[in-house]
XYZ file of C-alpha atoms in Angstrom:
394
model
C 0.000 0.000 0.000
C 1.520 3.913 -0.768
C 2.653 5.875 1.689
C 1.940 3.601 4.538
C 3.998 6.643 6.504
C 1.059 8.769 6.580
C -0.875 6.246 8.791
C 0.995 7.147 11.677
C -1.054 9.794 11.939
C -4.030 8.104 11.822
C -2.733 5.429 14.361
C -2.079 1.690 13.175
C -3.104 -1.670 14.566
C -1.982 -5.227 14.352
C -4.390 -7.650 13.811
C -4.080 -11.189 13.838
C -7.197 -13.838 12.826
C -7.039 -17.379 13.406
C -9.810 -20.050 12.766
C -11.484 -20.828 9.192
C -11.216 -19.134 6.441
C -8.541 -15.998 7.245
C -7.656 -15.637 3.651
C -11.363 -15.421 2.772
C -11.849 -13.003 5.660
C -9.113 -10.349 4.437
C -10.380 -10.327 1.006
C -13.787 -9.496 2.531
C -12.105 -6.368 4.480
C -10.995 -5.075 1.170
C -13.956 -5.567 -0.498
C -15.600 -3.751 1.729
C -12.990 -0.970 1.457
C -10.512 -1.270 4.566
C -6.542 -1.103 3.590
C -5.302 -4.248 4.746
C -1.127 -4.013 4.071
C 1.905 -6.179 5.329
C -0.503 -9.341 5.617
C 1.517 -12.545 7.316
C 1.145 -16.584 7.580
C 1.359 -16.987 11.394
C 1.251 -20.114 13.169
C -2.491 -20.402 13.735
C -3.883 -17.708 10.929
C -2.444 -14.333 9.447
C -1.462 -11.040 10.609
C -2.120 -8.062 8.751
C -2.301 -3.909 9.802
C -5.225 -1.722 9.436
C -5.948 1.825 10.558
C -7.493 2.835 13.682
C -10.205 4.318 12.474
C -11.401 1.380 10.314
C -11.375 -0.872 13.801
C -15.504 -0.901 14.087
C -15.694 -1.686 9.960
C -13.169 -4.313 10.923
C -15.183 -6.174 13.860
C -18.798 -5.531 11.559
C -16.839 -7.891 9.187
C -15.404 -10.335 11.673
C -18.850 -11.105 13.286
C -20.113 -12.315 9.583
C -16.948 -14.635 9.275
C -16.122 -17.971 10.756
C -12.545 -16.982 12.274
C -11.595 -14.842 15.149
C -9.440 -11.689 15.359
C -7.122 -9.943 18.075
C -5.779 -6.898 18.346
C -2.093 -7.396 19.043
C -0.117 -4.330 18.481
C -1.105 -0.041 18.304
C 1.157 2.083 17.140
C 0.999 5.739 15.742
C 0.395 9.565 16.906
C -3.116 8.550 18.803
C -1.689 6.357 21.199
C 1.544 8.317 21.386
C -0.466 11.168 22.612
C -2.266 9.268 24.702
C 0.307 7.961 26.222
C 2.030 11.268 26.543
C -1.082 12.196 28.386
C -0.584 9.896 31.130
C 2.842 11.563 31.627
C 1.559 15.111 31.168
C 3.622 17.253 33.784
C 6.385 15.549 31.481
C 5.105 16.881 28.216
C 3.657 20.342 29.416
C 7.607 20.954 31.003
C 8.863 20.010 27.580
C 6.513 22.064 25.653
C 6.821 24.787 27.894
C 10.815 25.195 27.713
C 10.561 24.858 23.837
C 8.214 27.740 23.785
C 10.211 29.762 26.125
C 13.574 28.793 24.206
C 11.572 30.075 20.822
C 10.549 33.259 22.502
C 13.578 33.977 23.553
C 15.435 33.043 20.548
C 13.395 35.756 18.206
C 13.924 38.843 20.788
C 15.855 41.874 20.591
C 18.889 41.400 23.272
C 21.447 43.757 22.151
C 21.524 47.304 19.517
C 25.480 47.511 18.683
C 25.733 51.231 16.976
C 29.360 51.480 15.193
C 30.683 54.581 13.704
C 28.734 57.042 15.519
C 29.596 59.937 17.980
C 28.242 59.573 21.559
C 26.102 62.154 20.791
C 24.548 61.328 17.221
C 24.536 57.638 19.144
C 21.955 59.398 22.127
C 20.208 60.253 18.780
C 19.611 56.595 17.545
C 18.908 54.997 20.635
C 16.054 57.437 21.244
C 14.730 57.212 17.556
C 14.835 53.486 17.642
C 12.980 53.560 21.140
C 10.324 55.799 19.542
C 10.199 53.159 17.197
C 9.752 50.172 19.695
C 13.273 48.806 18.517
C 14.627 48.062 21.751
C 15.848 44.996 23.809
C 13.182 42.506 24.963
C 10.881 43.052 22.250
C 9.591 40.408 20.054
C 12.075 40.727 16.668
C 8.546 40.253 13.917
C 7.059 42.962 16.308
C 8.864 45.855 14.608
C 9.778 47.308 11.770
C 11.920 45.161 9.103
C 16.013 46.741 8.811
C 14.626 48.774 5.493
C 12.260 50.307 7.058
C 14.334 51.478 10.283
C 16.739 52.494 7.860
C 14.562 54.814 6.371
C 13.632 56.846 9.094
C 16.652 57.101 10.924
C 18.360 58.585 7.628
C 15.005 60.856 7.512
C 14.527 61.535 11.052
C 18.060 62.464 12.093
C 20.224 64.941 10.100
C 23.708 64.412 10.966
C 23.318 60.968 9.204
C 25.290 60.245 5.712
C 23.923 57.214 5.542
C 23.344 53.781 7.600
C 23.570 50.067 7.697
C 21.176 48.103 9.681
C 21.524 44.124 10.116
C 19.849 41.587 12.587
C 22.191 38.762 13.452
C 20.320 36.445 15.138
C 18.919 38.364 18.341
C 21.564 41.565 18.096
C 20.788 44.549 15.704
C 23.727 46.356 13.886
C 23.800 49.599 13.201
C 27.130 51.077 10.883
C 26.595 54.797 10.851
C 28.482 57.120 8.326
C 27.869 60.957 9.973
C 28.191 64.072 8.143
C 31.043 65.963 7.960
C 31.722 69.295 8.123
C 33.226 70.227 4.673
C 37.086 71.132 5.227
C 38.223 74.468 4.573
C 40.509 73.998 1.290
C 43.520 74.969 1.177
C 44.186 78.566 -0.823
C 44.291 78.301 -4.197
C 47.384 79.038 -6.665
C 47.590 81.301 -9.383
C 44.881 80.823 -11.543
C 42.994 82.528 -14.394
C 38.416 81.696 -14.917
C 38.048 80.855 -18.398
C 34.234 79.593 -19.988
C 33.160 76.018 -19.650
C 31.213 76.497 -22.165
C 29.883 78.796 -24.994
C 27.534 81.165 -23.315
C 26.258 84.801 -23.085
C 27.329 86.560 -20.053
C 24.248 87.649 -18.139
C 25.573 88.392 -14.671
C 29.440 88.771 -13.111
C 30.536 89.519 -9.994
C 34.915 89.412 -9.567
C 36.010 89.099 -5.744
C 39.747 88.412 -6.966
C 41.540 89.126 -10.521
C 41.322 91.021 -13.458
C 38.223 90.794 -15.633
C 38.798 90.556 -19.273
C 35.064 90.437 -20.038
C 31.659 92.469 -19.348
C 27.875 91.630 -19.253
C 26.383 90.879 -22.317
C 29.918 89.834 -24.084
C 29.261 86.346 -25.775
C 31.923 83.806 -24.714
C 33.296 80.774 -26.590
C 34.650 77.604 -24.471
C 37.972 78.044 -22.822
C 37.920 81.544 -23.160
C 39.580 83.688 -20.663
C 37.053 85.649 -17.905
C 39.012 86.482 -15.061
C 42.777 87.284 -15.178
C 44.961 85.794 -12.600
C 47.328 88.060 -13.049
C 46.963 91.970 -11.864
C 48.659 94.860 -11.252
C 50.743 97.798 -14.190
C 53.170 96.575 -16.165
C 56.566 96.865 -13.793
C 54.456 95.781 -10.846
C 52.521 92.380 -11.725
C 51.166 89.676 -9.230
C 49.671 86.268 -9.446
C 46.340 85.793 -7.715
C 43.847 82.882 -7.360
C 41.256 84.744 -9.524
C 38.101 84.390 -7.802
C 34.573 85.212 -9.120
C 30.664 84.550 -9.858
C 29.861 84.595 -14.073
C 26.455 83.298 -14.759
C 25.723 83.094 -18.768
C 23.096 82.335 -21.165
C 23.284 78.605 -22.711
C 21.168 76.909 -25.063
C 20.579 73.168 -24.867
C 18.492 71.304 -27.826
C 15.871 68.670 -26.474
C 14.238 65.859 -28.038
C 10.815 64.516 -25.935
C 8.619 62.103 -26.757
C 5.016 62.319 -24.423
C 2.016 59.942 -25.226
C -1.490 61.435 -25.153
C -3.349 58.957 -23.603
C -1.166 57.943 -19.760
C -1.965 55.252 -17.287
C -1.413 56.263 -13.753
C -1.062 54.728 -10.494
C -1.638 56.018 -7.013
C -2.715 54.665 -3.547
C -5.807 55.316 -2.145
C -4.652 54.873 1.554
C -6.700 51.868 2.551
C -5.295 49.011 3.679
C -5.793 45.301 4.970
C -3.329 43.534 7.203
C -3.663 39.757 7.153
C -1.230 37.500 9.864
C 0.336 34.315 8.485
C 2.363 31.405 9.575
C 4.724 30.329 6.809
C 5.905 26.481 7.365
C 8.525 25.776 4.523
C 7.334 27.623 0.897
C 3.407 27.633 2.199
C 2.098 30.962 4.010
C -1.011 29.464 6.331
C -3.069 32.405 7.220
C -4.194 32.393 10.494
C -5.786 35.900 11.285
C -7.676 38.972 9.052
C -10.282 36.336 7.766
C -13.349 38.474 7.264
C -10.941 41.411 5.758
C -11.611 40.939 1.624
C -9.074 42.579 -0.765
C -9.904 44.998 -2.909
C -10.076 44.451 -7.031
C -6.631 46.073 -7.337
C -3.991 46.347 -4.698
C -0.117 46.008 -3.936
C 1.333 43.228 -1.680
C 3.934 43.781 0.569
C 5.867 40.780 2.426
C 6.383 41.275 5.972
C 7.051 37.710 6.927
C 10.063 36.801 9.100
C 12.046 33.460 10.017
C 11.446 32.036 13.423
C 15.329 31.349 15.392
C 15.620 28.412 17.417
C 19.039 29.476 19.291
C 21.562 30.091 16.668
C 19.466 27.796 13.702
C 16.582 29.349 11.202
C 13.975 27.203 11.537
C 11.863 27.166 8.602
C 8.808 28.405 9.588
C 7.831 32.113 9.590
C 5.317 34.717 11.439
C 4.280 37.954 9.876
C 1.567 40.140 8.165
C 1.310 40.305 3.969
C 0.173 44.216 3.874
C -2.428 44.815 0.567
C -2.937 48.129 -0.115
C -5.703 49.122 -2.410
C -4.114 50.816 -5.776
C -6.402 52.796 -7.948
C -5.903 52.934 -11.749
C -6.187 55.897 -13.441
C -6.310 56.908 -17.687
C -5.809 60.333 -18.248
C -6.120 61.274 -22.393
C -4.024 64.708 -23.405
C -5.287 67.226 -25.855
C -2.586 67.601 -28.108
C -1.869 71.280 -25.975
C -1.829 68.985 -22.662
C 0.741 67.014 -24.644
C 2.679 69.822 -25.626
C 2.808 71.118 -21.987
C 3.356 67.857 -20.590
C 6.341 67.207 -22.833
C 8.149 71.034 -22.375
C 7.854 70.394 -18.633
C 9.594 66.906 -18.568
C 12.088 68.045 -21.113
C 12.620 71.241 -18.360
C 12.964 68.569 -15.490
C 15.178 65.899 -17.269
C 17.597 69.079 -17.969
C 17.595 70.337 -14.696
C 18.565 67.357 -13.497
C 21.539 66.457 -15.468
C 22.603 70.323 -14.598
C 22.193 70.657 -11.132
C 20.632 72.943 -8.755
C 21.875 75.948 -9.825
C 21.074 76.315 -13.031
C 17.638 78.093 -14.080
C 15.413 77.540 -17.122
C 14.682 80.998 -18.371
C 12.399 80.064 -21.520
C 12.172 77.483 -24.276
C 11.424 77.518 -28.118
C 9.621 74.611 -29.774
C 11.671 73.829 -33.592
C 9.324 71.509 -34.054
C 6.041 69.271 -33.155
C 4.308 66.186 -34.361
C 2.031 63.864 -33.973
C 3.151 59.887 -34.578
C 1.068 57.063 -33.037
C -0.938 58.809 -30.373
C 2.042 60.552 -29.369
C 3.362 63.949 -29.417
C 7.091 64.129 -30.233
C 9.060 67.996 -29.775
C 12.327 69.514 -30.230
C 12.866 71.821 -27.791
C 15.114 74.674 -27.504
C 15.988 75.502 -23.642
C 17.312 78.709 -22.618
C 19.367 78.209 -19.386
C 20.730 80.440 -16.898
C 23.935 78.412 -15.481
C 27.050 79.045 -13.999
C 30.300 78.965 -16.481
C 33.202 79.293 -14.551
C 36.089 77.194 -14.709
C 39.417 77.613 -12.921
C 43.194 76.809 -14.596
C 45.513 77.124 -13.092
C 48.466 79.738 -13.905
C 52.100 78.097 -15.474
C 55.063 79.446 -15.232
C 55.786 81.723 -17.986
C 51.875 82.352 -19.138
């Protein structure tokens, strides 16, 4: 019989029947649908196994035959328990010190923070408190490493950046703090010359010799500020030192369909608890919560520790939160806007904070596949210095 294992959870018996007709009397038990396996000669009959729930079927069959059965041998998870009963002070100590040993094993006992000042460490230790990361608490009771991450980084300023781990029942916390940029040392010599071809819109020199006004267009590399000052029979290198914003143009190609999904979160969510055993998630709490037609799942799951092993099971919420789907369709002005402003953005970006977008110039529009492609001419406001420094003999 196949996976004769799985009985043992039923419970299994031994049966042995002696008198007339045995054989007859086991084909009648599977005629009448009760697993008979391992079936024996013995000295006076046979001996076969059945499960422990088909014992009644077993004795309904036995009255209408002419041999006799006994029950010889039980084995299986029934009696074990049963028998565990009887020893019960035995089994609830057992069960008791496992549980304790499990709690115990998936608790917070120690926060190590590395890298930190005594100061900015006051600052974590009181953030993660806030957050209920602290020692004694359950470890799937608080927030998963990416999470505290997050808000430290957010919540405290003199944080670069940093690393959280959980090593069995310790948190880790590598912190990289912010440094106070260090004064640099004084420049030499040096002339300002354009990074680029521009026209100059604003200038203010602290140190050098201009060679250039307001309103002068400038080609790359050429010279702005003059490192070197002073008449003729008295000249001096300087560090020249100054602010020279100028007018750029960049050329932008932008691509924007008309009709755009989007996706945004309502807000609502549901929280449902599971118990994960192996690669199956058993839910056991958030049963009358339904999910909504569209949502986003989000894992929060964790490994249960049994000392320093990972047992494979896991406790933990899945979080849904409802998504709403949205179509917006562009007029072909919407489209037009649309695609000036993300060309504005994506150019902005790749410049940096200082630079300004003064005004733009669409060369040219059209209209391709329900889509609305430009070429965009951006007029910038950036700054243009560059430094070089001043050889011997210039």
């Amino acid at each position: 019989m196949k996976n004769q294992w799985m009985h043992f959870f039923y419970g299994v018996i031994k049966v042995t029947a002696a008198g007339r007709g045995t054989e007859r009397f086991v084909n009648d038990c599977i005629r009448q649908g009760i697993p008979v396996w391992n079936v024996r000669k013995e000295e006076n009959g046979l001996s076969f196994f059945i499960r422990l729930k088909d014992v009644h079927a077993l004795r309904r069959a036995a009255r209408k035959s002419e041999c006799k059965c006994s029950l010889q041998k039980v084995s299986g998870l029934p009696f074990l328990i049963q028998k565990s009963l009887k020893n019960s002070g035995f089994v609830i100590g057992f069960t008791l010190f496992f549980a304790v040993i499990l709690l115990l094993s998936n608790m917070i006992w120690g926060i190590d923070v590395k890298g930190a000042k005594p100061s900015t460490e006051h600052k974590i230790m009181k953030e993660l408190d806030a957050m209920g990361v602290k020692t004694g608490r359950l470890q799937f009771m608080t927030l998963d490493p990416d999470s505290i991450q997050k808000k430290l980084t957010d919540n405290i300023s003199e944080l670069t950046w940093v690393g959280v781990e959980l090593r069995g029942t310790r948190f880790h916390f590598e912190v990289v703090e912010k440094n106070e940029p260090e004064k640099t040392a004084e420049a030499g010599p040096q002339h300002i010359v354009a990074k680029k071809k521009a026209v100059i819109t604003k200038m203010y020199v602290e140190k050098g010799q201009p060679s250039v006004t307001i309103h002068d267009h400038v080609e790359k590399g050429q010279l702005l500020v003059s490192g070197l000052i002073g008449g003729e029979k008295k000249k001096q290198l300087v560090a020249a030192k100054a602010e020279i914003l100028g007018e750029t143009w960049y050329r932008s190609e932008i691509t924007v369909p008309k009709k755009q999904t989007f996706q945004l979160f309502s807000g609502s969510e549901v929280r449902k608890t599971y118990l994960s055993v192996g690669s199956a998630d058993l839910q056991i709490w958030g049963f009358n919560q339904d999910l909504y037609a569209k949502f986003e799942e989000e894992n929060d799951i964790r490994p249960l520790r049994f000392l320093k092993w990972t047992l494979p099971l896991g406790f933990g919420q899945k979080i849904y939160r409802e998504k709403e789907v949205y179509e917006k369709q562009y007029t072909e002005e919407e489209a037009r806007a649309a695609a000036i402003d993300q060309g504005k953005k994506e150019l902005l970006g790749q410049l940096g904070e200082d630079a300004e977008v003064k005004g733009q110039k669409v060369l040219h529009q059209a209209n391709e596949n329900g889509k609305v492609k430009l070429t965009v001419l951006y007029q910038v406001i950036e700054n243009i210095v560059k430094t070089t420094p001043i050889v011997q003999g210039d």
